[in-house]
């Protein structure tokens, strides 16, 4: 699969996403991933126009249903929906009837009764999107479910890498941080290994999921080995809110052993990219000098998130395979 | 299937259109070419080359993908979405005379989408339409300013423009339903 930055006339192997939902990266093929990334390139250009809006999803209704706090992802989805001319509404849990005891199934049934076309769901329970996809006619887009998957984050990471490096195959990608609680890690492992990248995952032994090596990655607690000759270093947030036990002695000690500093980065390739899905804990998983330094593409990731989500929304608006329409 | 234009005919036709452009616009000042993906882009680039040979001036040239503006995009309840490709217009179209280029003019719906897309990029002084083949059967009130060849066709016929850049060979083919 060639993954050039601009494919002008080449027709990709897969030209449509024939599925109802985007629940995770696990069930996407490499060709479908390439299609999403190629479409995102076209969508990125839309965001640079004087009028940053196209009529593609005119008349479609998208509900952003967020059961967990999120600024970046929710804003990114909302901008993406608006740039495609969809009608959007946001439901944040704190102000909804969920606080009055309504179940997810009942909330979904009530939202469906208003006939939306797509529901973007963020939920603290792994599998919430799969559940919703079974009970809803609407397309479900996973915006992060528990510790399971966060597919659009992995797609925007891949887009950002491909934009700089031309392709994903053959790159060494080191993912360092809280591996245990990270849905971003799971989606990224699926995506990067499917596309042929060489993935290293690194963190304290207590935060490395058991049997992670079965997913085709190299686990280690030696941060210098992970960073050595890396093309991409991706830092994951230490998720204190998901930690119920003591996984390491202190944040200061974590930083001393695993925190990404300029000195530690010297072992990586000279054109290494530093990535972080945000929000960052400066001085914990990443030093400010690195976060704001010349190798950092952290804000490019945020910018690219809009383009990637536009691509996903557009491609899913066609619906699943049945009823082939010309 | 019959060949209605061969490579030499296409080449001569594009040269003639280039001269018409210069004559009609009294030069090439403020002109810019925008080709509609995919084959319109290649025709636009060829016209830019010819215009440079004739006038010595470089004409800014861009490419436009109209997929996101199609009027049939959301008409079907369920169906795979058409492929979106990149639009690249690396210049301001404000106050320019835009020469919009497509290979075949048929229903006029592609041109309608292209006009809507262009207007989102700015406010051109004028838009003129160039097509290699006009096969008739318009469904919208749209007319080309420069036509390579008027080709009366039956509705069920198909007109295929093949170009060196995309198909390895220059020719225009008419298939089925001859006039």
Coordinates of N, CA, C and O in Angstrom, one line a residue, chain A residues 6 8-11 16 35 42 45 49-50 55-57 60 314 318 320 322-323 325-326, chain B residues 37-38 42 67-69 73-74 76 78-87 120-121 166:
Chain A
X6 N 0.4 13.3 -1.2 CA -0.8 13.6 -2.1 C -0.9 12.6 -3.2 O 0.0 12.5 -4.0
X8 N -2.7 12.0 -6.4 CA -3.5 12.9 -7.3 C -4.5 12.0 -8.0 O -5.7 12.2 -7.9
X9 N -4.1 11.1 -8.8 CA -5.0 10.4 -9.7 C -5.1 8.9 -9.3 O -6.0 8.2 -9.9
X10 N -4.3 8.5 -8.4 CA -4.4 7.1 -8.0 C -5.7 6.8 -7.4 O -6.2 7.5 -6.6
X11 N -6.3 5.7 -7.8 CA -7.6 5.3 -7.1 C -7.2 4.3 -6.0 O -6.5 3.3 -6.3
X16 N -14.8 3.3 -0.5 CA -15.9 3.7 0.3 C -15.9 2.9 1.6 O -15.4 1.8 1.6
X35 N -8.0 4.9 3.3 CA -9.1 5.7 2.7 C -9.5 6.9 3.6 O -9.6 8.0 3.2
X42 N -8.1 15.8 1.9 CA -9.0 16.7 1.2 C -9.7 17.6 2.2 O -10.0 18.7 1.9
X45 N -7.9 20.7 3.5 CA -7.9 21.8 2.6 C -9.1 22.7 2.8 O -9.1 23.9 2.8
X49 N -9.8 27.3 3.7 CA -10.5 28.2 2.7 C -11.0 29.4 3.4 O -11.2 29.4 4.7
X50 N -11.3 30.5 2.7 CA -11.9 31.6 3.3 C -13.3 31.3 3.9 O -13.6 31.8 5.0
X55 N -21.2 21.9 1.7 CA -22.6 21.4 2.0 C -22.8 19.9 2.1 O -23.9 19.5 2.1
X56 N -21.7 19.2 2.2 CA -21.8 17.7 2.1 C -22.8 17.0 3.0 O -23.5 16.1 2.6
X57 N -22.9 17.5 4.3 CA -23.9 16.8 5.2 C -25.1 17.7 5.5 O -25.6 17.6 6.6
X60 N -28.3 16.6 7.7 CA -28.0 15.5 8.6 C -27.9 16.0 10.1 O -27.4 17.2 10.3
X314 N -18.0 12.1 7.0 CA -18.4 12.1 5.6 C -18.6 10.6 5.2 O -19.6 10.3 4.5
X318 N -22.7 7.6 4.3 CA -23.2 6.8 3.3 C -23.9 5.5 3.8 O -24.7 4.9 3.1
X320 N -24.2 1.6 5.7 CA -23.6 0.3 5.6 C -23.8 -0.3 4.2 O -24.4 0.4 3.3
X322 N -25.6 -2.7 2.7 CA -26.9 -3.1 2.0 C -27.4 -2.0 1.2 O -27.2 -0.8 1.4
X323 N -28.2 -2.3 0.2 CA -28.9 -1.3 -0.7 C -27.8 -0.5 -1.4 O -27.6 0.7 -1.1
X325 N -26.5 1.9 -3.8 CA -27.1 3.0 -4.6 C -26.1 3.6 -5.5 O -25.0 3.7 -5.2
X326 N -26.6 4.1 -6.7 CA -25.7 4.6 -7.7 C -25.3 6.1 -7.3 O -26.1 6.8 -6.8
Chain B
X37 N -11.5 18.0 -11.2 CA -11.0 16.7 -11.2 C -11.8 15.7 -11.9 O -13.0 15.7 -11.8
X38 N -11.2 14.7 -12.5 CA -9.8 14.5 -12.7 C -9.3 15.0 -14.0 O -8.2 15.7 -14.1
X42 N -6.0 18.1 -16.0 CA -5.0 17.9 -17.0 C -5.2 18.7 -18.3 O -4.2 19.3 -18.8
X67 N -16.9 16.9 -5.3 CA -17.6 15.9 -4.6 C -18.5 16.4 -3.5 O -19.7 16.0 -3.3
X68 N -17.9 17.2 -2.6 CA -18.6 17.7 -1.4 C -19.8 18.6 -1.8 O -20.5 19.0 -0.9
X69 N -19.9 19.0 -3.0 CA -20.9 19.9 -3.5 C -22.0 19.2 -4.4 O -22.8 19.9 -4.9
X73 N -25.5 13.9 -3.3 CA -24.8 13.3 -2.2 C -25.7 12.7 -1.1 O -25.4 11.6 -0.6
X74 N -26.7 13.5 -0.7 CA -27.5 13.0 0.4 C -28.9 12.6 0.0 O -29.8 12.5 0.8
X76 N -29.7 9.7 -1.5 CA -30.0 8.3 -1.3 C -29.9 8.0 0.2 O -29.0 8.5 0.9
X78 N -29.2 5.3 1.7 CA -28.0 4.5 2.0 C -27.2 4.2 0.8 O -27.8 3.9 -0.3
X79 N -25.9 4.4 0.8 CA -25.1 4.1 -0.3 C -23.7 4.6 0.0 O -23.5 5.5 0.8
X80 N -22.7 3.9 -0.6 CA -21.3 4.3 -0.3 C -21.1 5.8 -0.8 O -21.6 6.2 -1.8
X81 N -20.3 6.5 0.0 CA -20.0 7.9 -0.3 C -19.0 7.9 -1.4 O -18.0 7.2 -1.4
X82 N -19.1 8.8 -2.4 CA -18.1 8.9 -3.4 C -16.8 9.4 -2.8 O -16.8 10.1 -1.8
X83 N -15.7 9.1 -3.5 CA -14.4 9.4 -3.1 C -14.1 10.9 -3.2 O -14.4 11.5 -4.2
X84 N -13.6 11.5 -2.1 CA -13.2 12.9 -2.2 C -11.7 13.1 -2.4 O -10.9 12.4 -1.8
X85 N -11.4 13.9 -3.3 CA -10.0 14.2 -3.6 C -9.6 15.6 -3.2 O -10.5 16.4 -3.0
X86 N -8.4 15.9 -3.2 CA -7.9 17.3 -2.8 C -8.3 18.3 -3.8 O -8.1 18.2 -5.0
X87 N -8.7 19.5 -3.3 CA -8.8 20.7 -4.1 C -7.6 21.5 -3.8 O -7.1 21.6 -2.7
X120 N -17.2 29.8 -3.0 CA -16.8 29.7 -1.6 C -15.3 30.1 -1.4 O -14.8 30.3 -0.3
X121 N -14.6 30.2 -2.5 CA -13.2 30.6 -2.5 C -13.0 32.1 -2.6 O -11.9 32.6 -2.4
X166 N -3.8 10.2 -17.6 CA -4.6 9.3 -16.8 C -4.8 8.0 -17.5 O -5.0 7.0 -16.8

